[in-house]
PDB file of C-alpha atoms in Angstrom:
ATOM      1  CA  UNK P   3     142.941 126.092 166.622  1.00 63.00           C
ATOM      2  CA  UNK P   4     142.372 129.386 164.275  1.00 71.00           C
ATOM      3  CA  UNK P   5     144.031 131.959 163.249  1.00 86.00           C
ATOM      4  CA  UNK P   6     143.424 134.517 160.290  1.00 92.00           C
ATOM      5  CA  UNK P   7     145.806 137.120 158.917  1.00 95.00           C
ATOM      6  CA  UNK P   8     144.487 140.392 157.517  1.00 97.00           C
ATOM      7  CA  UNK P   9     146.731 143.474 156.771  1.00 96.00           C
ATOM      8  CA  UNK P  10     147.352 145.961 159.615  1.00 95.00           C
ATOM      9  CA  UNK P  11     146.840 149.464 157.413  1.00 96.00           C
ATOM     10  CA  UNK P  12     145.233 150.414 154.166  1.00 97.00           C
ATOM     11  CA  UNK P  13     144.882 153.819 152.473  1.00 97.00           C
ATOM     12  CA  UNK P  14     142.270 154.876 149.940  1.00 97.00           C
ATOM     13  CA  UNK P  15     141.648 158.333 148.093  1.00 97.00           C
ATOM     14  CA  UNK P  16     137.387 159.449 148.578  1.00 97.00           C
ATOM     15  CA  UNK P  17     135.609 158.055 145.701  1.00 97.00           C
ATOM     16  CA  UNK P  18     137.856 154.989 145.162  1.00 97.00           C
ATOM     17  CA  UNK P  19     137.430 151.556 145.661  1.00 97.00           C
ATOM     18  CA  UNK P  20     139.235 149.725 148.323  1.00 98.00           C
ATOM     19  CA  UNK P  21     139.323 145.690 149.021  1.00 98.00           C
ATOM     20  CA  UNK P  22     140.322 144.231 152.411  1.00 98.00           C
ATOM     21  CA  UNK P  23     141.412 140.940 152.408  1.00 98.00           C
ATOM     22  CA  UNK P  24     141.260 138.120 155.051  1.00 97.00           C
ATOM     23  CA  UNK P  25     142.992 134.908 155.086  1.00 97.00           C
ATOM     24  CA  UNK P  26     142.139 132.090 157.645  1.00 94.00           C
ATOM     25  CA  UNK P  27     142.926 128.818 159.145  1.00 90.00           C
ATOM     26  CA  UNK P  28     140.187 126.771 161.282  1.00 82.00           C
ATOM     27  CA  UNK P  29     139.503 123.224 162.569  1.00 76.00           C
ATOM     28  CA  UNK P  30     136.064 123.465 161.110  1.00 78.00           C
ATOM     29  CA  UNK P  31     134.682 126.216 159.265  1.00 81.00           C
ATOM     30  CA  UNK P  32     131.307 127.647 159.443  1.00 84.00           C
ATOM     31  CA  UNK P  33     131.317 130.976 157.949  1.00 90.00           C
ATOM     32  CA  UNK P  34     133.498 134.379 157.833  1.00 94.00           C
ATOM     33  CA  UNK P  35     131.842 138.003 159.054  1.00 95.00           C
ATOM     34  CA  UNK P  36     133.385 141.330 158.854  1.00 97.00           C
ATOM     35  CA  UNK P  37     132.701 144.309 161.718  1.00 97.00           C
ATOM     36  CA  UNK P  38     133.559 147.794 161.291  1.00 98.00           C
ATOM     37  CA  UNK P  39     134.847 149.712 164.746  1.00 97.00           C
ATOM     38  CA  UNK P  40     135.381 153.748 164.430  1.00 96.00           C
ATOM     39  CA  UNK P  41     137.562 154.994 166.931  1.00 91.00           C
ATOM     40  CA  UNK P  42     137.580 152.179 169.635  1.00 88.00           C
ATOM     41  CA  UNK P  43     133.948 152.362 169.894  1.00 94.00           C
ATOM     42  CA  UNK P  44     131.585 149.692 169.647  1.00 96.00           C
ATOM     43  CA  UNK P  45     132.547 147.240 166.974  1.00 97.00           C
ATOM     44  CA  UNK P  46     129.472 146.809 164.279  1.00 97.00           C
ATOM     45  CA  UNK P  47     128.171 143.766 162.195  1.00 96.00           C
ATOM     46  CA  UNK P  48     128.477 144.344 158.696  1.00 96.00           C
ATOM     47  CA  UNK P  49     128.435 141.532 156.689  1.00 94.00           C
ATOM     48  CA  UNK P  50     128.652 137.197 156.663  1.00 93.00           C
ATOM     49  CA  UNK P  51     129.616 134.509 154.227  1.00 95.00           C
ATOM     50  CA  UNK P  52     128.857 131.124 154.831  1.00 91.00           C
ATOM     51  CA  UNK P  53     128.838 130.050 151.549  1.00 93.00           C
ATOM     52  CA  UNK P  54     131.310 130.620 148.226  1.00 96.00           C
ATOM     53  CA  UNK P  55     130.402 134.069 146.747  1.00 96.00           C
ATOM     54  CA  UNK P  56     129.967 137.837 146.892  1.00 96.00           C
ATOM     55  CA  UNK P  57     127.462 138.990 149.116  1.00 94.00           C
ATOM     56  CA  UNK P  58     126.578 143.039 148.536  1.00 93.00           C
ATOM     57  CA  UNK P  59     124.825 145.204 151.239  1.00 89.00           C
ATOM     58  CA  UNK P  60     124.772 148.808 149.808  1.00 92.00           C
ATOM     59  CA  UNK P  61     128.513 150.182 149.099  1.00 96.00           C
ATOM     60  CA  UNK P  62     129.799 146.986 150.924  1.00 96.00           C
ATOM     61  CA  UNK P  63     130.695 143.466 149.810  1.00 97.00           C
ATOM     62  CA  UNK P  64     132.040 140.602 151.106  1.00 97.00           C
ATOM     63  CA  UNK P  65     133.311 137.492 149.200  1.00 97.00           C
ATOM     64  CA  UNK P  66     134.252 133.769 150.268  1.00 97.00           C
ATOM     65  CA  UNK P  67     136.702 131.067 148.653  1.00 96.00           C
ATOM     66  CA  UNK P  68     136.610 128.313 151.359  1.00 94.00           C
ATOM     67  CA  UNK P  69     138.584 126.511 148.972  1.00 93.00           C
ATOM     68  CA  UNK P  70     141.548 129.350 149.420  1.00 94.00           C
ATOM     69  CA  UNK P  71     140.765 129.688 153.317  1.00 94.00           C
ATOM     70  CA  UNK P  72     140.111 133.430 151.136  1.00 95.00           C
ATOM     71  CA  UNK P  73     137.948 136.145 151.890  1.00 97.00           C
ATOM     72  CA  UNK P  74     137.777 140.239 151.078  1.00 98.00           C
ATOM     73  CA  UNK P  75     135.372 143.192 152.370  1.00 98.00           C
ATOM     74  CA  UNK P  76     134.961 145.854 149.217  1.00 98.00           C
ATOM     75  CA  UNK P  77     134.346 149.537 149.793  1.00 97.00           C
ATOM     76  CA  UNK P  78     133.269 151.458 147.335  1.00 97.00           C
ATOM     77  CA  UNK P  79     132.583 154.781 146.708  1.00 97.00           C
ATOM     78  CA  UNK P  80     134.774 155.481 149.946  1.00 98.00           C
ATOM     79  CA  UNK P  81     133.360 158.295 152.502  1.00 97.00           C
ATOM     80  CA  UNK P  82     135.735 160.207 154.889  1.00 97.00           C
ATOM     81  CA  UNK P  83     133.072 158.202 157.221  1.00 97.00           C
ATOM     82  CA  UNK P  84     134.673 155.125 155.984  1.00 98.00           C
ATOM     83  CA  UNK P  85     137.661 155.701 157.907  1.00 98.00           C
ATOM     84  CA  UNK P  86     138.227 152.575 160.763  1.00 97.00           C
ATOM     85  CA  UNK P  87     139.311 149.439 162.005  1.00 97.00           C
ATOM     86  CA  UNK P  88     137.954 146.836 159.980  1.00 98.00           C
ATOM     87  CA  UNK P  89     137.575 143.324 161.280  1.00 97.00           C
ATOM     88  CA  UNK P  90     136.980 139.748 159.624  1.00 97.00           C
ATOM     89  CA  UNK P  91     135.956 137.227 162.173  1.00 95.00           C
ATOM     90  CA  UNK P  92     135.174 133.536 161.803  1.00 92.00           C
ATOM     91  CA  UNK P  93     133.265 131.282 163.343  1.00 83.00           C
ATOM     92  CA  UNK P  94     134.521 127.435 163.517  1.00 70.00           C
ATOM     93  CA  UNK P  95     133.933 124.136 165.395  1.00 69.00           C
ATOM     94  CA  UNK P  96     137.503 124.901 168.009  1.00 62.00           C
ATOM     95  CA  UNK P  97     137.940 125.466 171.010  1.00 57.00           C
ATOM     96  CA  UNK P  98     135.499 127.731 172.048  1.00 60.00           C
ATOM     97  CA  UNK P  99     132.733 125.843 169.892  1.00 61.00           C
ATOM     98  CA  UNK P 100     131.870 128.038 167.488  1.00 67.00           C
ATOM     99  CA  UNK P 101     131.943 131.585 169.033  1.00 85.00           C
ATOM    100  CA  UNK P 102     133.578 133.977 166.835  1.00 90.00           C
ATOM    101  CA  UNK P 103     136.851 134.896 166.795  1.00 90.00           C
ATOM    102  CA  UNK P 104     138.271 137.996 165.255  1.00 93.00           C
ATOM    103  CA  UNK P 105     141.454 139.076 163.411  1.00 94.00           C
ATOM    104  CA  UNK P 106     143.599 141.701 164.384  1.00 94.00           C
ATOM    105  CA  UNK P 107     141.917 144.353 162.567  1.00 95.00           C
ATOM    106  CA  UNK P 108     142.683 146.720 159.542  1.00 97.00           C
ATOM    107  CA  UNK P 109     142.961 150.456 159.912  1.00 96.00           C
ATOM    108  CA  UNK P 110     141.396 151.828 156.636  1.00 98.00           C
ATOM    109  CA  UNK P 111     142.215 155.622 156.343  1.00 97.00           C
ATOM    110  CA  UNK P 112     140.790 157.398 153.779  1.00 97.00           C
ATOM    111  CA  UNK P 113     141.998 160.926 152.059  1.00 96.00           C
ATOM    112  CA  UNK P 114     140.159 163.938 150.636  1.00 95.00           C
TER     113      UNK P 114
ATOM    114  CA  UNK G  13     116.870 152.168 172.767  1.00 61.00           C
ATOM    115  CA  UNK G  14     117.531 148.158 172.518  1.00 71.00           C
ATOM    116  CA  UNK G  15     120.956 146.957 172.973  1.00 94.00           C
ATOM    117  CA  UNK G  16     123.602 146.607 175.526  1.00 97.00           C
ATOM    118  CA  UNK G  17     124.668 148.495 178.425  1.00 97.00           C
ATOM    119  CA  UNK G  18     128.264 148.156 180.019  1.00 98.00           C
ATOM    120  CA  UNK G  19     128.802 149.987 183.139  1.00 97.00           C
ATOM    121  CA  UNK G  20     131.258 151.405 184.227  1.00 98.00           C
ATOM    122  CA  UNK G  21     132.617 153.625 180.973  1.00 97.00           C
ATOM    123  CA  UNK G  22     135.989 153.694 182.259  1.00 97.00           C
ATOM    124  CA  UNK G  23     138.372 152.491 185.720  1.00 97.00           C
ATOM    125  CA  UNK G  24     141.463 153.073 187.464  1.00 98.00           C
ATOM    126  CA  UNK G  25     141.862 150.120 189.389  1.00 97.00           C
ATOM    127  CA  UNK G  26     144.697 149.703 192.222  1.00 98.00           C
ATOM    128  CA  UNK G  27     146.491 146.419 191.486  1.00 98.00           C
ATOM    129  CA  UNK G  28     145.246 143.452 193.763  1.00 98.00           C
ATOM    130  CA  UNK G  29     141.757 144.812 193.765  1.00 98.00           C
ATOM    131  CA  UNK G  30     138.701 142.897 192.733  1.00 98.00           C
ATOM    132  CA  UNK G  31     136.371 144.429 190.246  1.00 97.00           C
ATOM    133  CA  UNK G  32     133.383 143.616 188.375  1.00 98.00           C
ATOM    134  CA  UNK G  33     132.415 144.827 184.856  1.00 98.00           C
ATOM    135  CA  UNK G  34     128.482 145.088 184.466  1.00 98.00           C
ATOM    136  CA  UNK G  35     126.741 143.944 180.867  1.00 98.00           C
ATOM    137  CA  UNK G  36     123.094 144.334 180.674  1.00 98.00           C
ATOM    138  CA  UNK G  37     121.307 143.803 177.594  1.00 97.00           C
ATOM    139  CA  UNK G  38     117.270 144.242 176.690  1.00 96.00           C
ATOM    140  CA  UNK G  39     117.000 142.512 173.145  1.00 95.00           C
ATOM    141  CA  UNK G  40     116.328 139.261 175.186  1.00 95.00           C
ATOM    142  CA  UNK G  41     119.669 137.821 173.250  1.00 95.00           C
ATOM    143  CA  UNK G  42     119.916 134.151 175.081  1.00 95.00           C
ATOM    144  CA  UNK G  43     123.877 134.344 174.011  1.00 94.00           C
ATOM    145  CA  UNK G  44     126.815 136.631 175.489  1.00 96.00           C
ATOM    146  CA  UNK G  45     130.262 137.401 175.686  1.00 96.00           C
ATOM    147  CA  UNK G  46     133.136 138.908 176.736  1.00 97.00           C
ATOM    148  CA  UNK G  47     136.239 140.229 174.886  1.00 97.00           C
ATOM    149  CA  UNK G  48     138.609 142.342 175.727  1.00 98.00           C
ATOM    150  CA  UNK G  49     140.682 145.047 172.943  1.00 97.00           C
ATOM    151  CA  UNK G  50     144.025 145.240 173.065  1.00 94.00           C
ATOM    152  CA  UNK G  51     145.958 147.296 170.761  1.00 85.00           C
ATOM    153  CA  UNK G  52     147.523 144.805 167.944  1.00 78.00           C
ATOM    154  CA  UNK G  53     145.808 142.228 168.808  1.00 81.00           C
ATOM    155  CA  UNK G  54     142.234 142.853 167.849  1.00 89.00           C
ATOM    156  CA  UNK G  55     139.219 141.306 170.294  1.00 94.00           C
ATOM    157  CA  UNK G  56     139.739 138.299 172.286  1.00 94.00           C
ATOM    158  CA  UNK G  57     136.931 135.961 173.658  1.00 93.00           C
ATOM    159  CA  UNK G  58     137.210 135.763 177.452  1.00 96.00           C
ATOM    160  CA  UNK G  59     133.832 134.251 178.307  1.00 96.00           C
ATOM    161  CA  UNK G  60     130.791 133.452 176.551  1.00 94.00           C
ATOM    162  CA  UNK G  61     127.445 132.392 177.457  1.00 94.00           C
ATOM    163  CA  UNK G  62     125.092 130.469 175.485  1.00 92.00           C
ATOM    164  CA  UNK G  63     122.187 130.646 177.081  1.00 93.00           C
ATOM    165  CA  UNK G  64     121.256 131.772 180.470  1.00 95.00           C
ATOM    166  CA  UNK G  65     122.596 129.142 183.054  1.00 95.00           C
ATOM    167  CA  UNK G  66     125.543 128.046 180.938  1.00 94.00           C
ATOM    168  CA  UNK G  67     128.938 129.968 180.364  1.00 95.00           C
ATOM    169  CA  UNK G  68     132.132 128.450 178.733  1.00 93.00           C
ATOM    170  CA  UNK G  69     135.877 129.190 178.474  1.00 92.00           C
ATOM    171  CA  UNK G  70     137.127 131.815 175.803  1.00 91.00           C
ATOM    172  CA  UNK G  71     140.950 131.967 174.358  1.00 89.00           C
ATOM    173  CA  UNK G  72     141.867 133.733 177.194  1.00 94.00           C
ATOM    174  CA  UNK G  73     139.949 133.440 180.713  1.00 96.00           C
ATOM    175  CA  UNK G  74     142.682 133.151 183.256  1.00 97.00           C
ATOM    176  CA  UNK G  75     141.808 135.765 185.894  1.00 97.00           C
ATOM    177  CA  UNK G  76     138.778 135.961 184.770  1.00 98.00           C
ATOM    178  CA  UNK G  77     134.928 134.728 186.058  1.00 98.00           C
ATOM    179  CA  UNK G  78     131.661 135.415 184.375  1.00 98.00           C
ATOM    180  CA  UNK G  79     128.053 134.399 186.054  1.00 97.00           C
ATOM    181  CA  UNK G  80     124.838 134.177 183.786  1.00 97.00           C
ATOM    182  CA  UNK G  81     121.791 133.942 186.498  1.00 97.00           C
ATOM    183  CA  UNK G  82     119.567 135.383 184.000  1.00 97.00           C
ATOM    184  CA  UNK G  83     119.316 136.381 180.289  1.00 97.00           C
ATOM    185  CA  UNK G  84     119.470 139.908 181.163  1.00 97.00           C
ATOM    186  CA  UNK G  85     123.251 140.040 182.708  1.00 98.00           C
ATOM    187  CA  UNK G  86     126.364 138.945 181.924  1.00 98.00           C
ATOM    188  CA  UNK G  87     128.917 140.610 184.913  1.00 98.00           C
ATOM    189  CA  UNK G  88     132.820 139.684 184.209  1.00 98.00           C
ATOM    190  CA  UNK G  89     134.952 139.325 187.442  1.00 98.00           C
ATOM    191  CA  UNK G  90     138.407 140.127 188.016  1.00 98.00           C
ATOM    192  CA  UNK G  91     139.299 138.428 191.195  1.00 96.00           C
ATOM    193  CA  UNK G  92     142.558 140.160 191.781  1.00 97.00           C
ATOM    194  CA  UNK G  93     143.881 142.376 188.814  1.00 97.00           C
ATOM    195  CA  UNK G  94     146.593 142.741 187.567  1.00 98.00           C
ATOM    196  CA  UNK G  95     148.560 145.179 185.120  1.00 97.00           C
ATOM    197  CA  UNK G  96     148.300 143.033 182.262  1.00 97.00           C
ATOM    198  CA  UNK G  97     144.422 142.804 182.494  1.00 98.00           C
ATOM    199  CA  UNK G  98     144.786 146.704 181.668  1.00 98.00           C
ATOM    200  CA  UNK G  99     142.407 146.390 178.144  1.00 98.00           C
ATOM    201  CA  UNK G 100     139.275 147.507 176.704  1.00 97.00           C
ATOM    202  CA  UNK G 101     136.673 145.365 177.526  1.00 98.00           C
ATOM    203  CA  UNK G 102     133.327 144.804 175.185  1.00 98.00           C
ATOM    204  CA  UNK G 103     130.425 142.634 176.159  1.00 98.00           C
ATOM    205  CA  UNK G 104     128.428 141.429 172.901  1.00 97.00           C
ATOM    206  CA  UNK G 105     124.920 139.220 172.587  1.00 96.00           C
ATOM    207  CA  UNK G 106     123.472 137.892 169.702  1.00 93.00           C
ATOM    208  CA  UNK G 107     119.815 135.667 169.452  1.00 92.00           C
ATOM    209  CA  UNK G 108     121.377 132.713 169.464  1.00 86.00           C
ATOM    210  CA  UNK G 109     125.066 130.841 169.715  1.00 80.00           C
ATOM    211  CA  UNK G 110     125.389 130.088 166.186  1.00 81.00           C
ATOM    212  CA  UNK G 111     124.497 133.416 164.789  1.00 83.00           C
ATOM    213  CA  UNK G 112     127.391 135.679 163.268  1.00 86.00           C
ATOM    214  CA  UNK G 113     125.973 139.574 163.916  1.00 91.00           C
ATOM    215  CA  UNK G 114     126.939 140.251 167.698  1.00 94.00           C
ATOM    216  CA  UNK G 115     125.966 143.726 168.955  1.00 96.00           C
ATOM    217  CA  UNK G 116     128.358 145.033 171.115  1.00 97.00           C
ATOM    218  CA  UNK G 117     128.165 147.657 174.006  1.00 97.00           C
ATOM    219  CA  UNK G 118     130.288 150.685 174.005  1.00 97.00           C
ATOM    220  CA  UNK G 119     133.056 149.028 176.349  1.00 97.00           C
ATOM    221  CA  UNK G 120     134.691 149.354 179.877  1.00 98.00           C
ATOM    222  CA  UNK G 121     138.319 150.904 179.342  1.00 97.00           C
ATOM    223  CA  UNK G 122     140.701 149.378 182.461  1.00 98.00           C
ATOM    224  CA  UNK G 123     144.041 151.019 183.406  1.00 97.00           C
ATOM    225  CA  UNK G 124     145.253 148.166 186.475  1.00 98.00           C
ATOM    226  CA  UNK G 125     147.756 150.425 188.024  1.00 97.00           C
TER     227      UNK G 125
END
């Protein structure tokens, strides 16, 4: 089976720097991904690891330890916009053969 | 606009009843799913589809059914509902079944009453 543990809340100050993390346990990894969901809405892709390292897109990174079963989403610069649920999701060779499957999400609030 | 349509936005739905959630998608994505949102406990895979033709078992698909007759649509049954099938549900394609960006439609909210 899988599971992955990621904290339930964060708060951040506009302008700061913020760092999610994500820890996981798989049968079989192939690679973690992080979504961003505002407001129940439709969740959105924002980023994948499959291998060891920081990978940037714009204000966002995500890193990968697959040695630590380890990874982090880091916001910079944070935007009121910012605020949402923030999801790391991994894909592995279990039970459902490699279809993602998604933490419980982290409710990033951020203050003027 | 590309992407995926879920119909219908939102339900009331009389215990017992049967219901089906429509997912419709024009990127020509050959794989689909199903989760459903509950609060807590982030998205769960009901269904998936890898291709049309094909559909497999999620983490949680009792009381659930899910046809694939074509790449297009990927309806989720509820034979007979029930109050704890009262969720947000989100249909999500991607190219392929190994791929890690899904898109995701805007979700079916269902209160089983």
């Amino acid at each position: 089976g899988q599971s992955l543990e990621q904290p339930s809340e964060v708060t951040a100050v506009e302008g700061a720097i913020v760092q999610i993390n994500c820890t996981y346990q798989t049968s079989g990894f192939y690679g973690l991904s992080w979504y961003q969901q505002h407001d129940g809405g439709a969740p959105t892709f924002l980023s994948y690891n499959a291998l060891d390292g920081l990978e940037e897109t714009g204000r966002f990174s995500s890193f990968l330890s697959r040695s630590d079963s380890y990874g982090y989403l880091l916001l910079q610069e944070l935007q009121m916009k910012d605020s949402a649920s923030y999801f790391c999701a991994v894909r592995d060779r279990g039970n459902q053969g490699g279809k993602l499957i998604f933490g419980q999400g982290t409710e990033l609030s951020v203050k003027p | 606009i590309a992407g995926i349509t879920q119909a219908p936005t939102s339900q009331i739905l009389a215990a017992g009843r049967r219901m089906t959630l429509r997912c419709t998608q024009d990127m020509r994505h050959n794989a689909m799913y199903w989760y459903r949102q509950d609060l807590g406990l982030g998205l769960r895979l009901i269904h998936y589809s890898n291709t049309a033709g094909t559909t497999g078992k999620g983490e949680v698909p009792d009381g659930y059914s899910v046809s694939r007759a074509n790449t297009d649509d990927f309806p989720l049954t509820l034979a007979s509902a029930v109050p704890s099938q009262t969720s947000v549900y989100f249909c999500a394609s991607a190219p392929g079944h190994q791929e890690f960006g899904y898109t995701f439609g805007s979700g079916t909210r269902l209160t089983v009453v």
